[in-house]
CSV table of C-alpha atoms and ligand atoms in Angstrom, one decimal:
chain,number,residue,atom,x,y,z
D,1326,UNK,CA,-10.3,-14.1,16.0
D,1327,UNK,CA,-7.0,-12.7,17.0
D,1328,UNK,CA,-5.0,-14.2,19.9
D,1329,UNK,CA,-5.2,-10.8,21.8
D,1330,UNK,CA,-8.9,-10.6,21.5
D,1331,UNK,CA,-9.5,-14.3,22.4
D,1332,UNK,CA,-8.3,-13.4,26.0
D,1333,UNK,CA,-11.3,-11.0,26.4
D,1334,UNK,CA,-14.2,-12.4,28.4
D,1335,UNK,CA,-16.9,-13.2,26.0
D,1336,UNK,CA,-20.2,-13.9,27.4
D,1337,UNK,CA,-22.6,-15.9,25.6
D,1338,UNK,CA,-25.4,-14.0,23.4
D,1339,UNK,CA,-27.9,-12.5,25.9
D,1340,UNK,CA,-26.2,-12.8,29.2
D,1341,UNK,CA,-24.9,-9.8,31.4
D,1342,UNK,CA,-21.9,-8.2,30.0
D,1343,UNK,CA,-18.7,-7.0,31.5
D,1344,UNK,CA,-17.6,-4.3,29.4
D,1345,UNK,CA,-14.3,-3.8,31.0
D,1346,UNK,CA,-12.7,-6.3,28.7
D,1347,UNK,CA,-13.7,-4.4,25.7
D,1348,UNK,CA,-12.1,-1.2,26.9
D,1349,UNK,CA,-9.0,-2.8,28.3
D,1350,UNK,CA,-5.9,-0.8,27.2
D,1351,UNK,CA,-3.3,-3.5,27.3
D,1352,UNK,CA,-5.6,-5.5,24.9
D,1353,UNK,CA,-6.0,-2.4,22.7
D,1354,UNK,CA,-2.4,-1.9,22.6
D,1355,UNK,CA,-1.6,-5.4,21.7
D,1356,UNK,CA,-4.4,-5.3,18.9
D,1357,UNK,CA,-2.8,-2.0,17.6
D,1358,UNK,CA,0.7,-3.6,17.5
D,1359,UNK,CA,-0.8,-6.7,15.6
D,1360,UNK,CA,-2.4,-4.5,13.0
D,1361,UNK,CA,1.0,-2.5,12.3
D,1362,UNK,CA,2.7,-6.0,12.2
D,1363,UNK,CA,0.3,-7.7,9.8
D,1364,UNK,CA,-0.2,-4.5,7.5
D,1365,UNK,CA,3.4,-3.7,7.3
D,1366,UNK,CA,3.7,-1.0,4.4
D,1367,UNK,CA,1.0,-2.8,2.3
D,1368,UNK,CA,-1.9,-0.4,0.9
D,1369,UNK,CA,-5.0,-1.6,2.4
D,1370,UNK,CA,-8.6,0.2,2.2
D,1371,UNK,CA,-11.2,-0.6,4.9
D,1372,UNK,CA,-14.5,0.6,5.2
D,1373,UNK,CA,-16.7,1.0,8.2
D,1374,UNK,CA,-20.1,0.7,6.9
D,1375,UNK,CA,-21.9,1.9,9.9
D,1376,UNK,CA,-22.0,5.5,11.2
D,1377,UNK,CA,-21.9,4.2,14.8
D,1378,UNK,CA,-18.5,2.8,13.9
D,1379,UNK,CA,-17.4,6.0,12.3
D,1380,UNK,CA,-18.2,7.8,15.6
D,1381,UNK,CA,-16.3,4.9,17.6
D,1382,UNK,CA,-13.1,5.3,15.5
D,1383,UNK,CA,-13.3,9.1,15.8
D,1384,UNK,CA,-13.8,9.1,19.5
D,1385,UNK,CA,-10.9,6.8,20.1
D,1386,UNK,CA,-8.7,8.4,17.6
D,1387,UNK,CA,-8.1,5.0,15.7
D,1388,UNK,CA,-7.5,6.7,12.3
D,1389,UNK,CA,-4.5,8.6,13.4
D,1390,UNK,CA,-2.7,5.4,15.0
D,1391,UNK,CA,-3.1,3.1,12.1
D,1392,UNK,CA,-0.3,2.2,9.7
D,1393,UNK,CA,0.1,5.0,7.3
D,1394,UNK,CA,-0.8,2.7,4.5
D,1395,UNK,CA,-4.1,1.6,6.0
D,1396,UNK,CA,-6.9,3.7,5.4
D,1397,UNK,CA,-10.2,3.5,7.2
D,1398,UNK,CA,-12.9,5.0,5.1
D,1399,UNK,CA,-16.5,5.8,6.2
D,1400,UNK,CA,-19.4,4.3,4.3
D,1401,UNK,CA,-23.1,4.7,3.6
D,1402,UNK,CA,-24.3,3.7,7.2
D,1403,UNK,CA,-26.1,6.8,8.3
D,1404,UNK,CA,-29.8,6.6,7.3
D,1405,UNK,CA,-30.2,10.3,7.4
D,1406,UNK,CA,-27.3,10.9,5.3
D,1407,UNK,CA,-28.2,8.4,2.6
D,1408,UNK,CA,-31.9,9.8,2.3
D,1409,UNK,CA,-32.1,11.0,-1.3
D,1410,UNK,CA,-32.6,14.7,-1.7
D,1411,UNK,CA,-35.9,13.8,-3.5
D,1412,UNK,CA,-37.2,12.0,-0.5
D,1413,UNK,CA,-36.6,15.2,1.7
D,1414,UNK,CA,-38.3,17.4,-0.9
D,1415,UNK,CA,-41.2,14.9,-1.0
D,1416,UNK,CA,-41.5,15.1,2.8
D,1417,UNK,CA,-41.3,19.1,2.6
D,1418,UNK,CA,-44.1,18.9,0.0
D,1419,UNK,CA,-46.3,16.9,2.3
D,1420,UNK,CA,-45.7,19.3,5.0
D,1421,UNK,CA,-47.3,21.9,2.9
D,1422,UNK,CA,-50.6,20.2,2.5
D,1423,UNK,CA,-53.5,21.5,4.5
D,1424,UNK,CA,-54.3,19.9,7.8
D,1425,UNK,CA,-51.2,17.6,7.7
D,1426,UNK,CA,-49.0,17.0,10.5
D,1427,UNK,CA,-45.4,15.6,9.8
D,1428,UNK,CA,-43.7,13.5,12.5
D,1429,UNK,CA,-40.1,12.6,12.4
D,1430,UNK,CA,-36.8,11.5,14.1
D,1431,UNK,CA,-34.9,14.8,15.3
D,1432,UNK,CA,-32.0,14.2,12.9
D,1433,UNK,CA,-34.3,14.9,9.8
D,1434,UNK,CA,-35.3,18.2,10.7
D,1435,UNK,CA,-32.2,20.1,9.6
D,1436,UNK,CA,-31.3,18.1,6.6
D,1437,UNK,CA,-31.5,20.3,3.7
D,1438,UNK,CA,-33.6,19.7,0.7
D,1439,UNK,CA,-33.6,21.6,-2.6
D,1440,UNK,CA,-34.7,24.7,-1.2
D,1441,UNK,CA,-35.6,24.5,2.5
D,1442,UNK,CA,-35.7,22.0,5.6
D,1443,UNK,CA,-38.4,20.6,7.8
D,1444,UNK,CA,-37.1,23.0,10.7
D,1445,UNK,CA,-37.4,26.0,8.5
D,1446,UNK,CA,-40.9,24.9,7.5
D,1447,UNK,CA,-41.8,24.3,11.2
D,1448,UNK,CA,-40.5,28.0,11.8
D,1449,UNK,CA,-42.9,29.3,9.2
D,1450,UNK,CA,-45.9,27.4,10.9
D,1451,UNK,CA,-46.2,24.2,9.4
D,1452,UNK,CA,-47.3,21.4,12.1
D,1453,UNK,CA,-44.1,19.3,12.0
D,1454,UNK,CA,-43.1,17.4,15.4
D,1455,UNK,CA,-40.3,15.6,16.6
D,1456,UNK,CA,-41.1,12.0,17.9
D,1457,UNK,CA,-39.0,9.4,19.5
D,1458,UNK,CA,-40.9,6.3,18.1
D,1459,UNK,CA,-43.2,5.7,15.4
D,1460,UNK,CA,-45.9,4.8,18.0
D,1461,UNK,CA,-45.7,8.4,19.3
D,1462,UNK,CA,-46.8,9.3,15.7
D,1463,UNK,CA,-49.7,6.8,16.0
D,1464,UNK,CA,-50.8,8.4,19.3
D,1465,UNK,CA,-50.9,11.8,17.6
D,1466,UNK,CA,-53.0,10.6,14.9
D,1467,UNK,CA,-55.4,9.0,17.5
D,1468,UNK,CA,-55.7,12.2,19.4
D,1469,UNK,CA,-56.0,14.3,16.4
D,1470,UNK,CA,-58.7,12.6,14.1
D,1471,UNK,CA,-59.1,15.8,12.0
D,1472,UNK,CA,-55.4,15.8,10.7
D,1473,UNK,CA,-53.5,13.6,8.5
D,1474,UNK,CA,-50.5,12.5,10.6
D,1475,UNK,CA,-47.4,11.3,8.5
D,1476,UNK,CA,-44.4,9.8,9.8
D,1477,UNK,CA,-41.4,10.2,8.0
D,1478,UNK,CA,-39.9,6.6,7.7
D,1479,UNK,CA,-36.1,6.7,7.5
D,1480,UNK,CA,-33.8,3.9,8.6
D,1481,UNK,CA,-32.3,0.6,8.1
D,1482,UNK,CA,-32.9,-2.9,9.2
D,1483,UNK,CA,-32.7,-2.0,12.9
D,1484,UNK,CA,-35.7,0.5,12.4
D,1485,UNK,CA,-38.1,-1.1,10.1
D,1486,UNK,CA,-39.3,-3.8,12.4
D,1487,UNK,CA,-40.7,-1.1,14.7
D,1488,UNK,CA,-42.2,0.7,11.8
D,1489,UNK,CA,-43.8,-2.6,10.4
D,1490,UNK,CA,-45.2,-3.1,14.0
D,1491,UNK,CA,-46.7,0.4,13.9
D,1492,UNK,CA,-48.4,0.1,10.7
D,1493,UNK,CA,-49.9,-3.5,11.9
D,1494,UNK,CA,-51.0,-1.6,15.1
D,1495,UNK,CA,-52.7,1.5,12.9
D,1496,UNK,CA,-54.6,-1.2,11.1
D,1497,UNK,CA,-55.7,-3.0,14.5
D,1498,UNK,CA,-56.8,0.5,15.9
D,1499,UNK,CA,-58.6,1.1,12.6
D,1500,UNK,CA,-56.8,4.5,12.2
D,1501,UNK,CA,-57.9,6.2,8.9
D,1502,UNK,CA,-55.6,9.4,9.3
D,1503,UNK,CA,-52.1,7.9,9.9
D,1504,UNK,CA,-49.7,6.9,7.1
D,1505,UNK,CA,-45.9,6.6,6.6
D,1506,UNK,CA,-43.6,8.1,3.8
D,1507,UNK,CA,-41.3,5.1,3.3
D,1508,UNK,CA,-37.6,6.0,2.7
D,1509,UNK,CA,-36.2,2.8,4.6
D,1510,UNK,CA,-33.2,1.1,3.1
D,1511,UNK,CA,-31.7,-2.2,3.5
D,1512,UNK,CA,-28.0,-2.4,3.7
D,1513,UNK,CA,-26.4,-5.5,2.0
D,1514,UNK,CA,-27.4,-4.0,-1.5
D,1515,UNK,CA,-25.6,-0.9,-0.6
D,1516,UNK,CA,-22.4,-2.9,0.5
D,1517,UNK,CA,-22.7,-4.7,-2.8
D,1518,UNK,CA,-22.7,-1.3,-4.8
D,1519,UNK,CA,-19.6,0.0,-3.0
D,1520,UNK,CA,-17.8,-3.6,-3.5
D,1521,UNK,CA,-18.4,-3.1,-7.3
D,1522,UNK,CA,-17.0,0.4,-7.3
D,1523,UNK,CA,-13.4,0.1,-8.8
D,1524,UNK,CA,-12.7,3.8,-7.7
D,1525,UNK,CA,-13.1,2.9,-4.1
D,1526,UNK,CA,-11.2,-0.5,-4.2
D,1527,UNK,CA,-12.4,-1.7,-0.6
D,1528,UNK,CA,-10.1,-4.5,0.6
D,1529,UNK,CA,-12.4,-5.5,3.6
D,1530,UNK,CA,-15.5,-4.3,5.3
D,1531,UNK,CA,-16.4,-3.6,9.0
D,1532,UNK,CA,-19.7,-4.6,8.9
D,1533,UNK,CA,-22.6,-3.0,10.8
D,1534,UNK,CA,-23.0,-4.3,14.4
D,1535,UNK,CA,-26.8,-3.1,15.0
D,1536,UNK,CA,-28.2,-3.9,11.6
D,1537,UNK,CA,-26.6,-7.5,11.9
D,1538,UNK,CA,-28.7,-8.2,15.0
D,1539,UNK,CA,-31.5,-8.3,12.6
D,1540,UNK,CA,-29.9,-9.6,9.4
D,1541,UNK,CA,-27.5,-12.0,11.0
D,1542,UNK,CA,-24.4,-12.9,8.9
D,1543,UNK,CA,-25.5,-14.8,5.8
D,1544,UNK,CA,-26.4,-11.8,3.8
D,1545,UNK,CA,-23.0,-10.5,3.7
D,1546,UNK,CA,-21.5,-13.9,2.1
D,1547,UNK,CA,-21.8,-12.5,-1.4
D,1548,UNK,CA,-18.6,-10.4,-0.4
D,1549,UNK,CA,-16.5,-13.5,-0.3
D,1550,UNK,CA,-18.2,-15.4,-3.2
D,1551,UNK,CA,-18.5,-12.6,-5.7
D,1552,UNK,CA,-15.6,-10.2,-4.7
D,1553,UNK,CA,-13.2,-12.3,-2.6
D,1554,UNK,CA,-13.5,-9.5,-0.1
D,1555,UNK,CA,-13.5,-10.3,3.7
D,1556,UNK,CA,-16.0,-8.7,6.2
D,1557,UNK,CA,-16.3,-8.7,10.1
D,1558,UNK,CA,-19.4,-7.8,11.9
D,1559,UNK,CA,-18.1,-6.2,15.1
D,1560,UNK,CA,-19.2,-4.1,18.1
D,1561,UNK,CA,-18.5,-0.6,19.1
D,1562,UNK,CA,-16.2,-0.6,22.1
D,1563,UNK,CA,-12.4,0.1,21.3
D,1564,UNK,CA,-11.3,-3.6,21.6
D,1565,UNK,CA,-14.3,-4.5,19.2
D,1566,UNK,CA,-13.3,-2.2,16.6
D,1567,UNK,CA,-9.6,-3.0,16.9
D,1568,UNK,CA,-10.3,-6.7,16.7
D,1569,UNK,CA,-12.5,-6.2,13.6
D,1570,UNK,CA,-9.6,-4.3,11.8
D,1571,UNK,CA,-7.0,-6.8,12.9
D,1572,UNK,CA,-9.0,-9.7,11.7
D,1573,UNK,CA,-9.6,-7.9,8.4
D,1574,UNK,CA,-5.9,-7.2,7.9
D,1575,UNK,CA,-5.0,-10.7,8.8
D,1576,UNK,CA,-7.6,-12.0,6.0
D,1577,UNK,CA,-6.4,-9.6,3.4
D,1578,UNK,CA,-2.7,-10.1,3.9
D,1579,UNK,CA,-3.1,-13.9,3.9
D,1580,UNK,CA,-5.9,-13.9,1.1
D,1581,UNK,CA,-8.1,-15.8,3.2
D,1582,UNK,CA,-11.5,-13.9,2.8
D,1583,UNK,CA,-14.3,-14.9,5.1
D,1584,UNK,CA,-17.1,-13.2,6.9
D,1585,UNK,CA,-16.7,-13.3,10.4
D,1586,UNK,CA,-18.9,-12.6,13.5
D,1587,UNK,CA,-16.8,-10.8,16.1
D,1588,UNK,CA,-20.0,-9.6,17.9
D,1589,UNK,CA,-21.4,-12.7,19.1
D,1590,UNK,CA,-22.5,-11.0,22.5
D,1591,UNK,CA,-25.2,-9.2,20.4
D,1592,UNK,CA,-25.5,-10.8,16.9
D,1593,UNK,CA,-26.7,-14.4,16.3
D,1594,UNK,CA,-25.5,-16.0,13.2
D,1595,UNK,CA,-29.0,-16.0,11.7
D,1596,UNK,CA,-30.0,-12.8,13.4
D,1597,UNK,CA,-33.7,-12.1,14.4
D,1598,UNK,CA,-36.1,-14.2,12.3
D,1599,UNK,CA,-39.0,-12.7,14.3
D,1600,UNK,CA,-38.0,-9.1,13.4
D,1601,UNK,CA,-37.7,-10.0,9.7
D,1602,UNK,CA,-40.9,-11.8,9.5
D,1603,UNK,CA,-42.6,-8.7,10.7
D,1604,UNK,CA,-41.0,-6.6,8.1
D,1605,UNK,CA,-42.0,-9.1,5.5
D,1606,UNK,CA,-45.5,-9.0,6.5
D,1607,UNK,CA,-45.8,-5.3,5.7
D,1608,UNK,CA,-43.3,-4.5,3.1
D,1609,UNK,CA,-41.8,-5.8,-0.2
D,1610,UNK,CA,-38.3,-4.9,-1.4
D,1611,UNK,CA,-38.1,-2.3,-4.1
D,1612,UNK,CA,-35.4,-0.3,-5.8
D,1613,UNK,CA,-34.4,2.7,-3.9
D,1614,UNK,CA,-32.3,5.7,-4.6
D,1615,UNK,CA,-29.3,6.5,-2.1
D,1616,UNK,CA,-27.6,9.7,-1.9
D,1617,UNK,CA,-24.2,9.2,-3.3
D,1618,UNK,CA,-25.0,5.8,-4.6
D,1619,UNK,CA,-28.1,6.2,-6.9
D,1620,UNK,CA,-30.7,3.8,-7.6
D,1621,UNK,CA,-29.8,0.3,-6.0
D,1622,UNK,CA,-31.9,-2.7,-6.9
D,1623,UNK,CA,-33.9,-4.3,-4.1
D,1624,UNK,CA,-32.5,-1.8,-1.6
D,1625,UNK,CA,-35.6,-0.2,-0.4
D,1626,UNK,CA,-38.8,-1.3,1.2
D,1627,UNK,CA,-42.4,-0.6,-0.1
D,1628,UNK,CA,-45.7,-1.3,1.6
D,1629,UNK,CA,-47.5,-4.3,0.4
D,1630,UNK,CA,-50.6,-3.6,-1.5
D,1631,UNK,CA,-53.0,-4.4,1.3
D,1632,UNK,CA,-51.4,-1.7,3.4
D,1633,UNK,CA,-51.4,0.9,0.7
D,1634,UNK,CA,-53.8,3.2,2.7
D,1635,UNK,CA,-50.9,3.7,5.2
D,1636,UNK,CA,-48.3,4.7,2.3
D,1637,UNK,CA,-48.2,8.6,2.4
D,1638,UNK,CA,-46.3,8.4,-1.1
D,1639,UNK,CA,-49.3,6.7,-2.6
D,1640,UNK,CA,-52.1,8.4,-0.5
D,1641,UNK,CA,-51.2,12.1,-1.3
D,1642,UNK,CA,-50.7,13.5,-4.6
D,1643,UNK,CA,-48.1,16.4,-4.4
D,1644,UNK,CA,-45.8,18.3,-6.7
D,1645,UNK,CA,-42.1,17.9,-5.9
D,1646,UNK,CA,-39.8,20.8,-6.7
D,1647,UNK,CA,-37.0,19.8,-9.1
D,1648,UNK,CA,-34.3,18.2,-7.0
D,1649,UNK,CA,-31.1,20.3,-6.4
D,1650,UNK,CA,-28.1,19.0,-4.4
D,1651,UNK,CA,-26.6,21.6,-1.9
D,1652,UNK,CA,-24.0,23.5,-3.9
D,1653,UNK,CA,-20.3,22.2,-3.5
D,1654,UNK,CA,-21.3,19.5,-1.2
D,1655,UNK,CA,-19.4,16.4,-1.6
D,1656,UNK,CA,-21.7,14.1,0.6
D,1657,UNK,CA,-22.0,11.7,-2.2
D,1658,UNK,CA,-18.3,11.0,-2.6
D,1659,UNK,CA,-17.8,10.8,1.2
D,1660,UNK,CA,-20.9,8.1,1.4
D,1661,UNK,CA,-19.1,6.1,-1.2
D,1662,UNK,CA,-15.8,6.2,0.4
D,1663,UNK,CA,-14.2,8.2,-2.3
D,1664,UNK,CA,-13.0,11.0,-0.4
D,1665,UNK,CA,-12.8,11.7,3.5
D,1666,UNK,CA,-15.0,14.4,4.8
D,1667,UNK,CA,-11.9,16.6,5.1
D,1668,UNK,CA,-11.5,16.3,1.3
D,1669,UNK,CA,-14.4,18.4,0.8
D,1670,UNK,CA,-13.6,22.0,0.3
D,1671,UNK,CA,-16.4,23.2,2.5
D,1672,UNK,CA,-15.5,20.9,5.4
D,1673,UNK,CA,-15.1,23.1,8.7
D,1674,UNK,CA,-15.2,26.2,6.7
D,1675,UNK,CA,-18.6,27.0,4.9
D,1676,UNK,CA,-19.9,23.6,6.4
D,1677,UNK,CA,-20.0,23.0,10.2
D,1678,UNK,CA,-22.4,21.3,12.5
D,1679,UNK,CA,-24.0,24.9,13.3
D,1680,UNK,CA,-24.2,25.7,9.6
D,1681,UNK,CA,-24.5,22.4,7.8
D,1682,UNK,CA,-24.4,22.5,4.0
D,1683,UNK,CA,-25.1,18.7,3.6
D,1684,UNK,CA,-26.8,15.8,5.6
D,1685,UNK,CA,-23.4,14.2,6.6
D,1686,UNK,CA,-22.6,17.1,8.7
D,1687,UNK,CA,-26.3,17.3,10.1
D,1688,UNK,CA,-26.7,13.8,11.5
D,1689,UNK,CA,-25.1,12.9,14.7
D,1690,UNK,CA,-23.8,9.8,12.9
D,1691,UNK,CA,-22.7,11.5,9.9
D,1692,UNK,CA,-19.3,11.1,8.6
D,1693,UNK,CA,-18.5,14.8,8.4
D,1694,UNK,CA,-20.0,15.6,11.8
D,1695,UNK,CA,-18.0,12.8,13.4
D,1696,UNK,CA,-14.7,14.1,11.6
D,1697,UNK,CA,-15.4,17.5,12.8
D,1698,UNK,CA,-16.4,16.7,16.3
D,1699,UNK,CA,-13.2,14.6,16.9
D,1700,UNK,CA,-11.0,16.8,14.8
D,1701,UNK,CA,-9.9,14.0,12.6
D,1702,UNK,CA,-7.3,14.6,9.9
K,2878,SF4,FE1,-21.2,17.8,2.4
K,2878,SF4,FE2,-20.5,19.5,4.5
K,2878,SF4,FE3,-19.6,17.1,4.5
K,2878,SF4,FE4,-18.9,18.8,2.5
K,2878,SF4,S1,-18.3,19.0,4.8
K,2878,SF4,S2,-19.3,16.6,2.3
K,2878,SF4,S3,-20.7,20.0,2.3
K,2878,SF4,S4,-21.7,17.6,4.6
């Protein structure tokens, strides 16, 4: 931990938190100076894996005040953005079935599939509803016994325990007309894929705060063991983010890679074992296709055999149209950190939040949407 950050009040995990220390301008200035001092003119590529960090970095304008040799690259940490085109097309095909209701989080509605969006399907009269929790979908199924209610399951480790609990609840209630389309993903395998990418050459990872509340710190140790690359789990306040960057730069320039937890007020080293057990009860790991990263071994979750009746992918036979990526969209390169969003020729021209071409401009945590909102260069 940096000297500057160690002066901030750091309440123990689970106690009331005084956020003023994490927004302290003097402390933030001290950390910025420290980053400049440590980095000098050394070329350093850091990646913020999580979309919420991308939004924080944009909101506080950190990209523009970093040393010119230090790049902060956005990664694959928005679950909507990394959902493969084929999964969107599959959901759209399910929505075309007779007597089917699709339920989904709001961000998925406008994500373009190969030829249409769920939002357009709804406008054409299909029964597609936004829900705020998978339990809402369960209630819709219970009150509409003549309809098949499918929940579009998209999300990382923070979301999947609630989905698992929902499936157990559906079993408990004996629901026959509820199922989930599983497009869930787990984060460490995607980070491994990026660490392996010579084209991106990431020197250090700002590791996701929310996901780590579930996973804990050990799943990231491979970064040091296999790639000699440091990582810092950190929070989303200005001092959190700057502290994470300062720590990463220190570890890079001193060649002392480690995985650190700078978000101890929320993340226990071993994460949340109860939530993980819930997920393990319902799901098994499976290979999954990520937009931009392709197929990554053991990076998805498939429902275990005893819950197969709740798996919409197995339960409904649909014809899925051939997958066509949005024309000219560079979301794949953005999600790998190969280009910044404004490196896409469509950014801010043909593609804006109002008329999004790709998912990274649709989602509130998408890199392109964040760059656009905060006018990042
Ligand atoms: Fe895709 Fe639009 Fe981002 Fe370009 S600006 S990568 S088209 S979402």
